Amino acid sequence: MAKVSVLGTGMVGASFAYKLLGTGLASDMLLVDVNARRAEGEAMDLQHAMPFDKPCNIRSGGYADLTGSDIVVISAGVAQKPGESRLDLVKRNAAIFRDMIPQVVQAAPEAILVIATNPVDIMTEATIRYSGLQPGRVVGSGTILDTARFRYLLGSYYEVDPRSVHAYIIGEHGDSEVAAFSTATIAGIPLAEISRQQDRPYSQSDMDSLFEQVRQAAYHIIERKGATFYAIASGLVRIVEAILRGQNTVFSLSNRMTGQYGVSDVCLSLPAVLNREGISHFLKLPLNQAEEAGFVKSAGLLKKLAEESL
Ligand SMILES: NC(=O)c1ccc[n+]([C@@H]2O[C@H](COP(=O)([O-])OP(=O)(O)OC[C@H]3O[C@@H](n4cnc5c(N)ncnc54)[C@H](O)[C@@H]3O)[C@@H](O)[C@H]2O)c1
């Protein structure tokens, strides 16, 4: 029996709810949106999928109905207005969180909060501040999607299932993110050695262009279909599964640093162990110098943005 609530039932929230329904992980699902009719419509549509899917008590409602939630997934937010700066957008989403998060915690003090709203690292920091929760109970989806894109592209390049690729994108979910190539492996074998075994030279320029595809993916998808939502929805469902089933799964997630690579008091992503209590701890990747410097730089940029916007 698990109650999973979704706050913000736009493209990401609704896709997540639909995918979650198919898993049978939640016995109860609550959909909340400032646009109450939209949440209601999504709930009705999902209810009608039930004869084909798994049983689940699906409702729409308000903050008070969050009571009893094990997990609240937050994908509520506003989109950038034409001509609006990134900083102004961050401030608008921060204002929404300042109003929303205390109401969430009041109704569901036991819930683990999973954050998808962008910029996700700043919204994760905002949620920790405005909720008063122990930081590990706030799970920023961080670079989970960038890491998935990285693994997909490496899998295609080396012709292996992306699930057999262990590789991480760390730092900001955004332009300053870092690809930890030096620790990337397939079956524990470093990429340069895999290349050798496949009789082709390890190509730095191929790897650079692969990482560029990761960094540009959201822009390219938004250009074509207006938004990205299926892959992040799949990632959010895996996060929820790891929490509800206490799986100790490692995902690249955003949370407040506590001295990793000399970085503290700013939220960004590293591989993190996730279980029933939320984020248990980060793992320390043996990064090379350039990767570590990139991570520290990413942290600095995010710290500045948090100072300016929260
Ligand atoms: N973390 C990631 O990897 C990732 C990937 C894709 C999208 N996103 C982010 O997820 C967020 C949602 O994206 P989307 O495509 O679903 O957008 P969307 O515009 O389709 O949905 C946002 C929803 O939030 C609702 N909302 C706005 N203010 C609210 C409030 N105060 N309370 C409750 N609901 C409120 C809106 O009514 C809307 O239904 C965005 O910030 C987007 O950038 C993150």
mmCIF file of C-alpha atoms and ligand atoms in Angstrom:
data_model
loop_
_atom_site.group_PDB
_atom_site.id
_atom_site.type_symbol
_atom_site.label_atom_id
_atom_site.label_comp_id
_atom_site.label_asym_id
_atom_site.label_seq_id
_atom_site.Cartn_x
_atom_site.Cartn_y
_atom_site.Cartn_z
ATOM 1 C CA MET A 1 0.000 0.000 0.000
ATOM 2 C CA ALA A 2 1.648 3.228 -1.077
ATOM 3 C CA LYS A 3 0.265 6.660 -1.769
ATOM 4 C CA VAL A 4 2.106 8.637 -4.407
ATOM 5 C CA SER A 5 1.033 12.209 -5.109
ATOM 6 C CA VAL A 6 1.873 14.371 -8.085
ATOM 7 C CA LEU A 7 2.046 18.134 -7.763
ATOM 8 C CA GLY A 8 1.899 19.753 -11.200
ATOM 9 C CA THR A 9 0.076 17.572 -13.710
ATOM 10 C CA GLY A 10 1.455 19.057 -16.913
ATOM 11 C CA MET A 11 3.356 16.975 -19.463
ATOM 12 C CA VAL A 12 5.922 15.623 -16.977
ATOM 13 C CA GLY A 13 3.498 15.029 -14.099
ATOM 14 C CA ALA A 14 0.850 13.361 -16.272
ATOM 15 C CA SER A 15 3.388 11.172 -18.115
ATOM 16 C CA PHE A 16 4.819 10.087 -14.768
ATOM 17 C CA ALA A 17 1.338 9.278 -13.388
ATOM 18 C CA TYR A 18 0.472 7.218 -16.484
ATOM 19 C CA LYS A 19 3.720 5.258 -16.335
ATOM 20 C CA LEU A 20 3.372 4.726 -12.565
ATOM 21 C CA LEU A 21 -0.138 3.320 -13.026
ATOM 22 C CA GLY A 22 1.271 0.551 -15.229
ATOM 23 C CA THR A 23 3.719 -0.562 -12.537
ATOM 24 C CA GLY A 24 1.191 -1.246 -9.776
ATOM 25 C CA LEU A 25 3.585 0.349 -7.270
ATOM 26 C CA ALA A 26 0.991 2.776 -5.924
ATOM 27 C CA SER A 27 -2.315 1.782 -4.329
ATOM 28 C CA ASP A 28 -3.324 5.475 -4.185
ATOM 29 C CA MET A 29 -2.479 8.319 -6.500
ATOM 30 C CA LEU A 30 -3.404 11.967 -5.941
ATOM 31 C CA LEU A 31 -3.077 14.598 -8.666
ATOM 32 C CA VAL A 32 -2.825 18.280 -7.691
ATOM 33 C CA ASP A 33 -2.436 21.278 -9.968
ATOM 34 C CA VAL A 34 -3.105 24.993 -9.672
ATOM 35 C CA ASN A 35 -5.283 24.298 -12.707
ATOM 36 C CA ALA A 36 -7.683 22.037 -10.799
ATOM 37 C CA ARG A 37 -9.677 21.091 -13.886
ATOM 38 C CA ARG A 38 -6.557 19.848 -15.617
ATOM 39 C CA ALA A 39 -5.695 17.615 -12.639
ATOM 40 C CA GLU A 40 -9.293 16.397 -12.584
ATOM 41 C CA GLY A 41 -9.213 15.616 -16.302
ATOM 42 C CA GLU A 42 -5.944 13.689 -15.969
ATOM 43 C CA ALA A 43 -7.378 11.705 -13.033
ATOM 44 C CA MET A 44 -10.497 10.797 -15.044
ATOM 45 C CA ASP A 45 -8.421 9.728 -18.058
ATOM 46 C CA LEU A 46 -6.194 7.541 -15.852
ATOM 47 C CA GLN A 47 -9.198 6.028 -14.043
ATOM 48 C CA HIS A 48 -10.499 4.832 -17.403
ATOM 49 C CA ALA A 49 -7.191 3.046 -18.084
ATOM 50 C CA MET A 50 -7.673 0.898 -14.999
ATOM 51 C CA PRO A 51 -9.570 -1.975 -16.619
ATOM 52 C CA PHE A 52 -6.449 -2.468 -18.759
ATOM 53 C CA ASP A 53 -3.898 -1.599 -16.062
ATOM 54 C CA LYS A 54 -3.302 -2.173 -12.340
ATOM 55 C CA PRO A 55 -5.831 -1.293 -9.608
ATOM 56 C CA CYS A 56 -5.179 2.111 -8.045
ATOM 57 C CA ASN A 57 -7.331 4.653 -6.245
ATOM 58 C CA ILE A 58 -6.776 7.744 -8.411
ATOM 59 C CA ARG A 59 -8.114 11.120 -7.364
ATOM 60 C CA SER A 60 -7.462 14.791 -7.911
ATOM 61 C CA GLY A 61 -7.584 17.289 -5.063
ATOM 62 C CA GLY A 62 -5.853 20.032 -3.115
ATOM 63 C CA TYR A 63 -2.947 20.279 -0.682
ATOM 64 C CA ALA A 64 -4.976 18.959 2.271
ATOM 65 C CA ASP A 65 -5.547 15.722 0.338
ATOM 66 C CA LEU A 66 -1.776 15.052 0.296
ATOM 67 C CA THR A 67 -2.110 13.630 3.817
ATOM 68 C CA GLY A 68 -0.754 10.094 4.022
ATOM 69 C CA SER A 69 1.459 10.429 0.943
ATOM 70 C CA ASP A 70 4.599 8.295 1.017
ATOM 71 C CA ILE A 71 6.060 10.277 -1.856
ATOM 72 C CA VAL A 72 5.142 13.613 -3.435
ATOM 73 C CA VAL A 73 6.580 14.124 -6.912
ATOM 74 C CA ILE A 74 6.791 17.831 -7.736
ATOM 75 C CA SER A 75 6.750 18.863 -11.377
ATOM 76 C CA ALA A 76 4.826 22.113 -10.916
ATOM 77 C CA GLY A 77 6.291 25.131 -12.577
ATOM 78 C CA VAL A 78 5.972 27.900 -15.067
ATOM 79 C CA ALA A 79 7.606 28.085 -18.470
ATOM 80 C CA GLN A 80 9.955 30.844 -19.609
ATOM 81 C CA LYS A 81 8.069 33.843 -21.076
ATOM 82 C CA PRO A 82 9.393 35.320 -24.336
ATOM 83 C CA GLY A 83 12.235 37.703 -23.462
ATOM 84 C CA GLU A 84 12.359 36.558 -19.831
ATOM 85 C CA SER A 85 15.818 35.969 -18.353
ATOM 86 C CA ARG A 86 16.757 32.669 -16.771
ATOM 87 C CA LEU A 87 17.159 34.439 -13.444
ATOM 88 C CA ASP A 88 13.629 35.884 -13.596
ATOM 89 C CA LEU A 89 12.243 32.449 -14.430
ATOM 90 C CA VAL A 90 14.108 30.951 -11.470
ATOM 91 C CA LYS A 91 12.702 33.647 -9.194
ATOM 92 C CA ARG A 92 9.145 32.937 -10.379
ATOM 93 C CA ASN A 93 9.496 29.186 -9.772
ATOM 94 C CA ALA A 94 11.161 29.876 -6.410
ATOM 95 C CA ALA A 95 8.152 32.018 -5.423
ATOM 96 C CA ILE A 96 5.822 29.135 -6.322
ATOM 97 C CA PHE A 97 7.902 26.767 -4.155
ATOM 98 C CA ARG A 98 7.982 29.251 -1.235
ATOM 99 C CA ASP A 99 4.187 29.167 -1.215
ATOM 100 C CA MET A 100 3.739 25.467 -2.053
ATOM 101 C CA ILE A 101 6.351 23.550 -0.025
ATOM 102 C CA PRO A 102 5.213 24.539 3.494
ATOM 103 C CA GLN A 103 1.661 23.447 2.553
ATOM 104 C CA VAL A 104 2.973 20.113 1.269
ATOM 105 C CA VAL A 105 4.943 19.448 4.456
ATOM 106 C CA GLN A 106 2.049 20.480 6.669
ATOM 107 C CA ALA A 107 -0.255 17.966 4.972
ATOM 108 C CA ALA A 108 2.300 15.189 4.449
ATOM 109 C CA PRO A 109 5.152 15.539 6.964
ATOM 110 C CA GLU A 110 6.267 11.916 6.458
ATOM 111 C CA ALA A 111 6.527 12.117 2.679
ATOM 112 C CA ILE A 112 9.719 12.006 0.678
ATOM 113 C CA LEU A 113 9.687 14.851 -1.851
ATOM 114 C CA VAL A 114 10.958 14.159 -5.362
ATOM 115 C CA ILE A 115 11.743 17.276 -7.388
ATOM 116 C CA ALA A 116 11.598 17.522 -11.194
ATOM 117 C CA THR A 117 10.867 21.240 -11.688
ATOM 118 C CA ASN A 118 13.674 23.195 -13.374
ATOM 119 C CA PRO A 119 16.200 24.461 -12.680
ATOM 120 C CA VAL A 120 16.109 21.310 -10.614
ATOM 121 C CA ASP A 121 19.237 21.970 -8.525
ATOM 122 C CA ILE A 122 17.923 25.360 -7.358
ATOM 123 C CA MET A 123 14.428 23.967 -6.754
ATOM 124 C CA THR A 124 15.943 21.133 -4.694
ATOM 125 C CA GLU A 125 17.799 23.679 -2.543
ATOM 126 C CA ALA A 126 14.586 25.735 -2.291
ATOM 127 C CA THR A 127 12.635 22.660 -1.169
ATOM 128 C CA ILE A 128 15.196 21.784 1.505
ATOM 129 C CA ARG A 129 15.058 25.366 2.825
ATOM 130 C CA TYR A 130 11.286 25.841 2.702
ATOM 131 C CA SER A 131 10.412 22.350 3.992
ATOM 132 C CA GLY A 132 12.783 22.182 6.954
ATOM 133 C CA LEU A 133 13.157 18.473 6.119
ATOM 134 C CA GLN A 134 16.396 16.600 6.571
ATOM 135 C CA PRO A 135 18.101 17.112 3.139
ATOM 136 C CA GLY A 136 18.147 13.416 2.213
ATOM 137 C CA ARG A 137 14.338 13.373 2.227
ATOM 138 C CA VAL A 138 14.351 15.819 -0.688
ATOM 139 C CA VAL A 139 15.347 13.928 -3.820
ATOM 140 C CA GLY A 140 16.314 16.190 -6.715
ATOM 141 C CA SER A 141 16.034 14.300 -10.013
ATOM 142 C CA GLY A 142 19.227 16.166 -10.939
ATOM 143 C CA THR A 143 21.155 14.619 -13.805
ATOM 144 C CA ILE A 144 19.232 11.312 -13.830
ATOM 145 C CA LEU A 145 17.989 12.149 -17.333
ATOM 146 C CA ASP A 146 21.361 13.426 -18.617
ATOM 147 C CA THR A 147 22.949 10.221 -17.317
ATOM 148 C CA ALA A 148 20.301 8.167 -19.120
ATOM 149 C CA ARG A 149 21.035 10.043 -22.357
ATOM 150 C CA PHE A 150 24.768 9.487 -21.836
ATOM 151 C CA ARG A 151 24.299 5.752 -21.261
ATOM 152 C CA TYR A 152 21.963 5.472 -24.253
ATOM 153 C CA LEU A 153 24.468 7.178 -26.564
ATOM 154 C CA LEU A 154 27.455 5.201 -25.242
ATOM 155 C CA GLY A 155 25.412 2.008 -25.626
ATOM 156 C CA SER A 156 24.641 2.866 -29.251
ATOM 157 C CA TYR A 157 28.278 3.766 -29.960
ATOM 158 C CA TYR A 158 29.681 0.550 -28.470
ATOM 159 C CA GLU A 159 26.676 -1.578 -29.528
ATOM 160 C CA VAL A 160 25.687 -2.751 -26.067
ATOM 161 C CA ASP A 161 22.483 -2.445 -24.075
ATOM 162 C CA PRO A 162 22.560 0.949 -22.283
ATOM 163 C CA ARG A 163 21.666 -0.896 -19.071
ATOM 164 C CA SER A 164 25.119 -2.518 -19.276
ATOM 165 C CA VAL A 165 26.814 0.890 -19.412
ATOM 166 C CA HIS A 166 27.916 2.435 -16.122
ATOM 167 C CA ALA A 167 28.608 6.100 -16.707
ATOM 168 C CA TYR A 168 27.513 9.300 -14.998
ATOM 169 C CA ILE A 169 26.790 12.906 -15.775
ATOM 170 C CA ILE A 170 27.461 14.928 -12.629
ATOM 171 C CA GLY A 171 27.098 18.550 -11.493
ATOM 172 C CA GLU A 172 24.349 20.856 -12.702
ATOM 173 C CA HIS A 173 21.350 19.541 -14.626
ATOM 174 C CA GLY A 174 22.174 22.057 -17.333
ATOM 175 C CA ASP A 175 24.935 23.675 -19.323
ATOM 176 C CA SER A 176 27.779 23.295 -16.786
ATOM 177 C CA GLU A 177 27.257 19.558 -16.254
ATOM 178 C CA VAL A 178 30.269 17.226 -16.452
ATOM 179 C CA ALA A 179 30.598 13.817 -18.149
ATOM 180 C CA ALA A 180 32.689 11.549 -15.956
ATOM 181 C CA PHE A 181 34.319 9.701 -18.880
ATOM 182 C CA SER A 182 37.310 8.614 -16.794
ATOM 183 C CA THR A 183 35.089 6.388 -14.633
ATOM 184 C CA ALA A 184 32.748 5.162 -17.400
ATOM 185 C CA THR A 185 32.774 1.405 -17.976
ATOM 186 C CA ILE A 186 31.011 -1.360 -19.832
ATOM 187 C CA ALA A 187 31.064 -4.544 -17.734
ATOM 188 C CA GLY A 188 33.693 -2.860 -15.555
ATOM 189 C CA ILE A 189 35.950 -2.295 -18.582
ATOM 190 C CA PRO A 190 37.095 1.317 -19.235
ATOM 191 C CA LEU A 191 35.990 2.811 -22.564
ATOM 192 C CA ALA A 192 39.532 3.050 -23.989
ATOM 193 C CA GLU A 193 39.989 -0.694 -23.400
ATOM 194 C CA ILE A 194 36.567 -1.499 -24.914
ATOM 195 C CA SER A 195 37.615 0.487 -27.999
ATOM 196 C CA ARG A 196 40.838 -1.514 -28.187
ATOM 197 C CA GLN A 197 38.914 -4.775 -27.909
ATOM 198 C CA GLN A 198 36.647 -3.591 -30.736
ATOM 199 C CA ASP A 199 39.707 -2.837 -32.922
ATOM 200 C CA ARG A 200 39.124 0.892 -33.179
ATOM 201 C CA PRO A 201 41.110 3.715 -31.623
ATOM 202 C CA TYR A 202 39.523 5.500 -28.676
ATOM 203 C CA SER A 203 38.372 8.751 -30.269
ATOM 204 C CA GLN A 204 38.309 11.823 -28.037
ATOM 205 C CA SER A 205 36.453 13.789 -30.710
ATOM 206 C CA ASP A 206 33.731 11.104 -30.907
ATOM 207 C CA MET A 207 33.388 11.266 -27.122
ATOM 208 C CA ASP A 208 33.292 15.086 -27.164
ATOM 209 C CA SER A 209 30.525 15.071 -29.760
ATOM 210 C CA LEU A 210 28.640 12.384 -27.827
ATOM 211 C CA PHE A 211 28.717 14.556 -24.697
ATOM 212 C CA GLU A 212 27.622 17.552 -26.760
ATOM 213 C CA GLN A 213 24.583 15.520 -27.868
ATOM 214 C CA VAL A 214 23.788 14.857 -24.203
ATOM 215 C CA ARG A 215 24.029 18.554 -23.331
ATOM 216 C CA GLN A 216 21.992 19.667 -26.335
ATOM 217 C CA ALA A 217 19.354 16.904 -26.144
ATOM 218 C CA ALA A 218 16.704 18.941 -24.317
ATOM 219 C CA TYR A 219 17.108 21.878 -26.743
ATOM 220 C CA HIS A 220 16.785 19.573 -29.762
ATOM 221 C CA ILE A 221 13.688 17.808 -28.401
ATOM 222 C CA ILE A 222 12.013 21.074 -27.337
ATOM 223 C CA GLU A 223 12.681 22.477 -30.832
ATOM 224 C CA ARG A 224 10.831 19.506 -32.329
ATOM 225 C CA LYS A 225 7.993 18.689 -29.886
ATOM 226 C CA GLY A 226 7.867 21.592 -27.456
ATOM 227 C CA ALA A 227 8.844 19.746 -24.282
ATOM 228 C CA THR A 228 10.584 16.628 -22.985
ATOM 229 C CA PHE A 229 8.616 14.331 -20.720
ATOM 230 C CA TYR A 230 8.701 10.566 -21.414
ATOM 231 C CA ALA A 231 12.302 9.885 -20.383
ATOM 232 C CA ILE A 232 12.116 11.992 -17.225
ATOM 233 C CA ALA A 233 8.808 10.279 -16.383
ATOM 234 C CA SER A 234 10.549 6.888 -16.656
ATOM 235 C CA GLY A 235 13.367 8.158 -14.431
ATOM 236 C CA LEU A 236 10.888 9.439 -11.845
ATOM 237 C CA VAL A 237 9.141 6.063 -11.761
ATOM 238 C CA ARG A 238 12.479 4.317 -11.113
ATOM 239 C CA ILE A 239 13.187 6.810 -8.304
ATOM 240 C CA VAL A 240 9.783 6.045 -6.765
ATOM 241 C CA GLU A 241 10.358 2.289 -7.089
ATOM 242 C CA ALA A 242 13.794 2.515 -5.441
ATOM 243 C CA ILE A 243 12.277 4.461 -2.529
ATOM 244 C CA LEU A 244 9.169 2.330 -1.995
ATOM 245 C CA ARG A 245 11.060 -0.957 -2.294
ATOM 246 C CA GLY A 246 14.151 0.248 -0.416
ATOM 247 C CA GLN A 247 16.397 -0.823 -3.282
ATOM 248 C CA ASN A 248 19.578 1.152 -2.450
ATOM 249 C CA THR A 249 19.766 1.976 -6.147
ATOM 250 C CA VAL A 250 22.493 4.310 -7.409
ATOM 251 C CA PHE A 251 21.226 7.202 -9.538
ATOM 252 C CA SER A 252 22.796 10.579 -10.245
ATOM 253 C CA LEU A 253 20.611 12.771 -8.026
ATOM 254 C CA SER A 254 20.754 16.311 -6.757
ATOM 255 C CA ASN A 255 21.143 17.083 -3.076
ATOM 256 C CA ARG A 256 23.111 19.377 -0.824
ATOM 257 C CA MET A 257 26.841 18.724 -0.876
ATOM 258 C CA THR A 258 28.637 18.222 2.424
ATOM 259 C CA GLY A 259 32.289 18.589 1.433
ATOM 260 C CA GLN A 260 32.509 16.335 -1.675
ATOM 261 C CA TYR A 261 35.515 17.580 -3.712
ATOM 262 C CA GLY A 262 35.601 20.523 -1.293
ATOM 263 C CA VAL A 263 32.043 21.592 -2.179
ATOM 264 C CA SER A 264 29.339 22.274 0.424
ATOM 265 C CA ASP A 265 25.996 23.994 0.917
ATOM 266 C CA VAL A 266 24.861 23.807 -2.704
ATOM 267 C CA CYS A 267 22.669 21.235 -4.461
ATOM 268 C CA LEU A 268 23.950 19.376 -7.504
ATOM 269 C CA SER A 269 24.332 15.795 -8.691
ATOM 270 C CA LEU A 270 26.660 12.931 -7.901
ATOM 271 C CA PRO A 271 25.876 9.192 -7.873
ATOM 272 C CA ALA A 272 23.660 8.715 -4.818
ATOM 273 C CA VAL A 273 22.310 5.669 -2.973
ATOM 274 C CA LEU A 274 18.510 5.854 -2.768
ATOM 275 C CA ASN A 275 16.299 3.845 -0.400
ATOM 276 C CA ARG A 276 13.178 4.026 1.798
ATOM 277 C CA GLU A 277 14.621 6.969 3.751
ATOM 278 C CA GLY A 278 15.507 8.970 0.639
ATOM 279 C CA ILE A 279 19.091 9.756 -0.368
ATOM 280 C CA SER A 280 21.307 7.817 2.018
ATOM 281 C CA HIS A 281 24.703 9.090 0.803
ATOM 282 C CA PHE A 282 26.727 10.064 -2.246
ATOM 283 C CA LEU A 283 29.397 7.843 -3.762
ATOM 284 C CA LYS A 284 32.755 9.425 -4.521
ATOM 285 C CA LEU A 285 33.805 8.908 -8.135
ATOM 286 C CA PRO A 286 37.565 8.818 -8.652
ATOM 287 C CA LEU A 287 37.418 11.756 -11.108
ATOM 288 C CA ASN A 288 40.398 13.026 -13.061
ATOM 289 C CA GLN A 289 41.600 16.591 -12.466
ATOM 290 C CA ALA A 290 39.637 18.193 -15.309
ATOM 291 C CA GLU A 291 36.392 16.474 -14.298
ATOM 292 C CA GLU A 292 36.824 17.490 -10.661
ATOM 293 C CA ALA A 293 37.543 21.088 -11.697
ATOM 294 C CA GLY A 294 34.416 21.038 -13.894
ATOM 295 C CA PHE A 295 32.318 19.797 -10.989
ATOM 296 C CA VAL A 296 33.669 22.489 -8.649
ATOM 297 C CA LYS A 297 32.996 25.161 -11.289
ATOM 298 C CA SER A 298 29.433 23.880 -11.780
ATOM 299 C CA ALA A 299 28.907 24.084 -7.998
ATOM 300 C CA GLY A 300 30.137 27.690 -7.964
ATOM 301 C CA LEU A 301 27.706 28.722 -10.709
ATOM 302 C CA LEU A 302 24.783 27.089 -8.919
ATOM 303 C CA LYS A 303 25.705 28.603 -5.578
ATOM 304 C CA LYS A 304 25.678 32.057 -7.158
ATOM 305 C CA LEU A 305 22.312 31.410 -8.833
ATOM 306 C CA ALA A 306 20.827 30.175 -5.539
ATOM 307 C CA GLU A 307 22.123 33.277 -3.727
ATOM 308 C CA GLU A 308 20.577 35.545 -6.363
ATOM 309 C CA SER A 309 17.242 33.788 -6.632
ATOM 310 C CA LEU A 310 16.232 32.273 -3.271
HETATM 311 N N1 LIG B 1 14.404 17.335 -14.199
HETATM 312 C C1 LIG B 1 14.329 17.049 -15.495
HETATM 313 O O1 LIG B 1 15.152 16.322 -16.016
HETATM 314 C C2 LIG B 1 13.192 17.627 -16.287
HETATM 315 C C3 LIG B 1 12.852 17.135 -17.560
HETATM 316 C C4 LIG B 1 11.791 17.700 -18.239
HETATM 317 C C5 LIG B 1 11.087 18.755 -17.668
HETATM 318 N N2 LIG B 1 11.450 19.221 -16.433
HETATM 319 C C6 LIG B 1 10.747 20.332 -15.763
HETATM 320 O O2 LIG B 1 9.537 19.875 -15.213
HETATM 321 C C7 LIG B 1 8.651 20.978 -15.073
HETATM 322 C C8 LIG B 1 7.304 20.626 -15.677
HETATM 323 O O3 LIG B 1 7.424 20.489 -17.082
HETATM 324 P P1 LIG B 1 6.131 20.233 -17.977
HETATM 325 O O4 LIG B 1 6.594 20.018 -19.355
HETATM 326 O O5 LIG B 1 5.268 19.218 -17.317
HETATM 327 O O6 LIG B 1 5.431 21.675 -17.870
HETATM 328 P P2 LIG B 1 3.883 21.966 -18.003
HETATM 329 O O7 LIG B 1 3.761 23.451 -18.224
HETATM 330 O O8 LIG B 1 3.251 21.033 -18.984
HETATM 331 O O9 LIG B 1 3.306 21.624 -16.547
HETATM 332 C C9 LIG B 1 3.533 22.398 -15.416
HETATM 333 C C10 LIG B 1 2.285 22.283 -14.557
HETATM 334 O O10 LIG B 1 2.543 22.965 -13.317
HETATM 335 C C11 LIG B 1 1.314 23.573 -12.935
HETATM 336 N N3 LIG B 1 1.556 24.617 -11.942
HETATM 337 C C12 LIG B 1 2.076 25.863 -12.117
HETATM 338 N N4 LIG B 1 2.104 26.509 -10.946
HETATM 339 C C13 LIG B 1 1.594 25.659 -10.005
HETATM 340 C C14 LIG B 1 1.347 25.754 -8.630
HETATM 341 N N5 LIG B 1 1.620 26.880 -7.956
HETATM 342 N N6 LIG B 1 0.822 24.692 -7.999
HETATM 343 C C15 LIG B 1 0.522 23.569 -8.652
HETATM 344 N N7 LIG B 1 0.742 23.408 -9.983
HETATM 345 C C16 LIG B 1 1.254 24.450 -10.640
HETATM 346 C C17 LIG B 1 0.740 24.097 -14.258
HETATM 347 O O11 LIG B 1 -0.653 24.375 -14.151
HETATM 348 C C18 LIG B 1 1.053 22.936 -15.180
HETATM 349 O O12 LIG B 1 -0.013 21.998 -15.250
HETATM 350 C C19 LIG B 1 9.354 22.170 -15.765
HETATM 351 O O13 LIG B 1 9.978 22.959 -14.787
HETATM 352 C C20 LIG B 1 10.356 21.480 -16.661
HETATM 353 O O14 LIG B 1 11.440 22.315 -16.974
HETATM 354 C C21 LIG B 1 12.462 18.655 -15.741
#
